[in-house]
GROMACS .gro file of C-alpha atoms in nm:
model
  184
    1MET     CA    1  -0.335   1.526  -0.895
    2ALA     CA    2  -0.512   1.215  -0.766
    3SER     CA    3  -0.564   1.228  -0.392
    4GLY     CA    4  -0.773   1.099  -0.108
    5ARG     CA    5  -0.815   1.082   0.266
    6ILE     CA    6  -0.653   0.782   0.435
    7VAL     CA    7  -0.922   0.581   0.617
    8GLU     CA    8  -0.743   0.252   0.691
    9THR     CA    9  -0.390   0.139   0.776
   10GLU     CA   10  -0.211  -0.159   0.931
   11ALA     CA   11   0.098  -0.158   1.150
   12TYR     CA   12   0.384  -0.404   1.112
   13LEU     CA   13   0.623  -0.400   1.408
   14GLY     CA   14   0.946  -0.538   1.264
   15PHE     CA   15   1.174  -0.770   1.457
   16ASP     CA   16   0.915  -0.919   1.696
   17ASP     CA   17   0.620  -0.927   1.454
   18PRO     CA   18   0.594  -1.263   1.271
   19ALA     CA   19   0.378  -1.101   0.999
   20SER     CA   20   0.639  -0.835   0.923
   21HIS     CA   21   0.877  -0.871   0.630
   22GLY     CA   22   1.145  -0.761   0.879
   23TYR     CA   23   1.071  -1.034   1.135
   24ARG     CA   24   1.391  -1.143   1.309
   25HIS     CA   25   1.583  -0.909   1.076
   26ARG     CA   26   1.519  -1.116   0.763
   27ARG     CA   27   1.683  -0.858   0.540
   28ASN     CA   28   1.726  -0.911   0.168
   29GLU     CA   29   1.739  -0.711  -0.155
   30ARG     CA   30   1.358  -0.696  -0.189
   31ASN     CA   31   1.288  -0.563   0.162
   32ALA     CA   32   1.595  -0.340   0.207
   33ALA     CA   33   1.383  -0.021   0.206
   34LEU     CA   34   1.191  -0.151   0.508
   35PHE     CA   35   1.511  -0.114   0.710
   36GLY     CA   36   1.554   0.249   0.602
   37PRO     CA   37   1.489   0.570   0.795
   38PRO     CA   38   1.140   0.691   0.889
   39GLY     CA   39   0.942   0.830   0.597
   40THR     CA   40   1.094   0.589   0.345
   41TRP     CA   41   0.859   0.413   0.106
   42TYR     CA   42   0.863   0.033   0.119
   43VAL     CA   43   0.670  -0.099  -0.182
   44TYR     CA   44   0.642  -0.470  -0.256
   45LEU     CA   45   0.446  -0.697  -0.486
   46SER     CA   46   0.188  -0.905  -0.299
   47TYR     CA   47   0.134  -1.256  -0.435
   48GLY     CA   48   0.294  -1.142  -0.762
   49VAL     CA   49  -0.017  -0.937  -0.844
   50HIS     CA   50  -0.069  -0.615  -0.644
   51TRP     CA   51   0.167  -0.344  -0.524
   52CYS     CA   52   0.143  -0.261  -0.153
   53ALA     CA   53   0.273   0.073  -0.019
   54ASN     CA   54   0.414   0.113   0.330
   55LEU     CA   55   0.591   0.395   0.507
   56VAL     CA   56   0.878   0.310   0.740
   57CYS     CA   57   0.797   0.458   1.080
   58GLU     CA   58   1.079   0.382   1.322
   59GLU     CA   59   1.452   0.448   1.321
   60ALA     CA   60   1.665   0.290   1.051
   61GLY     CA   61   1.725  -0.080   1.105
   62ARG     CA   62   1.400  -0.145   1.298
   63ALA     CA   63   1.194  -0.261   0.996
   64SER     CA   64   0.864  -0.121   1.126
   65ALA     CA   65   0.616   0.023   0.880
   66VAL     CA   66   0.256   0.123   0.824
   67LEU     CA   67   0.069  -0.028   0.528
   68LEU     CA   68  -0.174   0.203   0.350
   69ARG     CA   69  -0.489  -0.009   0.318
   70ALA     CA   70  -0.761   0.227   0.196
   71LEU     CA   71  -0.847   0.585   0.120
   72GLU     CA   72  -1.153   0.789   0.038
   73PRO     CA   73  -1.110   0.923  -0.318
   74LEU     CA   74  -1.127   1.303  -0.322
   75ARG     CA   75  -0.960   1.449  -0.634
   76ALA     CA   76  -0.892   1.332  -0.989
   77ILE     CA   77  -1.139   1.051  -0.942
   78ASP     CA   78  -1.159   1.013  -1.320
   79VAL     CA   79  -0.784   0.944  -1.328
   80MET     CA   80  -0.821   0.683  -1.053
   81ALA     CA   81  -1.116   0.521  -1.233
   82THR     CA   82  -0.914   0.498  -1.555
   83ARG     CA   83  -0.615   0.345  -1.375
   84ARG     CA   84  -0.843   0.095  -1.198
   85GLY     CA   85  -1.064   0.023  -1.497
   86THR     CA   86  -1.384   0.078  -1.299
   87PRO     CA   87  -1.618   0.371  -1.241
   88ASP     CA   88  -1.731   0.220  -0.907
   89LEU     CA   89  -1.612   0.471  -0.645
   90ARG     CA   90  -1.625   0.210  -0.370
   91LEU     CA   91  -1.377  -0.011  -0.556
   92LEU     CA   92  -1.121   0.258  -0.643
   93CYS     CA   93  -0.907   0.256  -0.328
   94SER     CA   94  -1.058   0.002  -0.087
   95GLY     CA   95  -0.764  -0.228  -0.029
   96PRO     CA   96  -0.388  -0.186  -0.059
   97GLY     CA   97  -0.363  -0.317  -0.415
   98ARG     CA   98  -0.650  -0.102  -0.540
   99LEU     CA   99  -0.512   0.202  -0.360
  100CYS     CA  100  -0.172   0.159  -0.528
  101GLN     CA  101  -0.325   0.107  -0.870
  102ALA     CA  102  -0.552   0.412  -0.833
  103LEU     CA  103  -0.261   0.635  -0.727
  104GLY     CA  104  -0.020   0.486  -0.980
  105ILE     CA  105   0.213   0.350  -0.709
  106THR     CA  106   0.468   0.092  -0.827
  107ARG     CA  107   0.799  -0.048  -0.712
  108SER     CA  108   0.966   0.266  -0.852
  109LEU     CA  109   0.877   0.438  -0.521
  110ASP     CA  110   1.054   0.173  -0.311
  111GLY     CA  111   1.336   0.323  -0.105
  112MET     CA  112   1.247   0.685  -0.184
  113ALA     CA  113   1.204   0.942   0.089
  114MET     CA  114   0.833   1.021   0.092
  115ARG     CA  115   0.890   1.399   0.105
  116ARG     CA  116   1.086   1.387  -0.222
  117SER     CA  117   0.869   1.133  -0.399
  118PRO     CA  118   0.579   1.187  -0.639
  119VAL     CA  119   0.342   1.038  -0.378
  120THR     CA  120   0.315   1.219  -0.047
  121ILE     CA  121   0.111   1.217   0.269
  122VAL     CA  122   0.012   1.557   0.398
  123SER     CA  123  -0.194   1.692   0.683
  124GLY     CA  124  -0.551   1.759   0.586
  125PRO     CA  125  -0.832   1.949   0.751
  126ALA     CA  126  -0.902   1.855   1.111
  127VAL     CA  127  -1.177   1.602   1.165
  128ALA     CA  128  -1.404   1.651   1.465
  129GLU     CA  129  -1.351   1.361   1.704
  130PRO     CA  130  -1.311   1.074   1.458
  131ASP     CA  131  -1.373   0.730   1.597
  132THR     CA  132  -1.096   0.488   1.515
  133GLU     CA  133  -1.143   0.114   1.528
  134ALA     CA  134  -0.858  -0.126   1.593
  135THR     CA  135  -0.912  -0.478   1.459
  136PRO     CA  136  -0.703  -0.779   1.369
  137ARG     CA  137  -0.499  -0.741   1.052
  138ILE     CA  138  -0.635  -0.879   0.726
  139GLY     CA  139  -0.493  -1.135   0.482
  140ILE     CA  140  -0.216  -1.275   0.700
  141THR     CA  141  -0.176  -1.598   0.894
  142LYS     CA  142   0.092  -1.509   1.150
  143ALA     CA  143  -0.002  -1.279   1.440
  144ALA     CA  144  -0.334  -1.233   1.260
  145ASP     CA  145  -0.516  -1.167   1.588
  146TRP     CA  146  -0.303  -0.865   1.680
  147PRO     CA  147  -0.527  -0.553   1.671
  148LEU     CA  148  -0.299  -0.350   1.444
  149ARG     CA  149  -0.546  -0.257   1.171
  150TYR     CA  150  -0.679   0.095   1.218
  151ALA     CA  151  -0.982   0.226   1.034
  152LEU     CA  152  -1.206   0.529   1.047
  153ALA     CA  153  -1.522   0.395   1.213
  154GLY     CA  154  -1.817   0.372   0.979
  155SER     CA  155  -1.625   0.472   0.669
  156PRO     CA  156  -1.768   0.314   0.353
  157TRP     CA  157  -1.422   0.341   0.195
  158THR     CA  158  -1.238   0.081   0.406
  159SER     CA  159  -1.135  -0.249   0.253
  160ARG     CA  160  -1.382  -0.427   0.479
  161THR     CA  161  -1.678  -0.212   0.581
  162ARG     CA  162  -1.798  -0.448   0.852
  163LEU     CA  163  -1.527  -0.455   1.116
  164SER     CA  164  -1.563  -0.753   1.345
  165ALA     CA  165  -1.412  -0.768   1.692
  166ALA     CA  166  -1.352  -0.394   1.670
  167ARG     CA  167  -1.277  -0.181   1.967
  168SER     CA  168  -1.298   0.195   1.962
  169LEU     CA  169  -0.987   0.385   2.053
  170SER     CA  170  -0.981   0.728   2.201
  171ALA     CA  171  -1.013   0.981   1.925
  172ARG     CA  172  -0.733   1.225   1.871
  173PRO     CA  173  -0.811   1.582   1.975
  174SER     CA  174  -1.019   1.763   1.715
  175ARG     CA  175  -0.726   1.995   1.641
  176SER     CA  176  -0.523   1.692   1.527
  177PRO     CA  177  -0.508   1.673   1.147
  178ASP     CA  178  -0.616   1.373   0.950
  179ARG     CA  179  -0.383   1.244   0.683
  180SER     CA  180  -0.428   1.220   0.311
  181ALA     CA  181  -0.225   1.076   0.029
  182SER     CA  182  -0.176   1.222  -0.313
  183ARG     CA  183   0.011   1.156  -0.633
  184ARG     CA  184   0.183   1.460  -0.783
   0.00000   0.00000   0.00000
């Protein structure tokens, strides 16, 4: 089973977020899963090239989700390298498209409840006082300055290792689990 520790995400706030696919309730066949209940996968094709995986995080109809941007590869790295076509560990899962390719995520996950899907996010071992950086989101033009990109400070596995305009957030208590993603 290919798996890794999530080190970077981005939040998209739905109705009031001009960068969200659910901005002003612009609902259509392609983004219908975004309007589903919490824990639903919303997977879309970015620029007709890369799959991007999001988890819906608010009540049904709100269209808020978290984009998985990067993870630290931990298990079945050979499988990820084959899927990505590169042995370079740094390039396996650093970015939403690479992450999806490495884990084998496609549109087939769209609309599925995460708990019943072949790709899940589970609690991992606690991390002692991780520093989290909040920065502007990447690769968008609307509300691009909103600090809704969250990354594990200093992680070499993020999509952009040098975080500009970062501000440290209070770390979660050390008993708080980190999160990891895996493909069954």
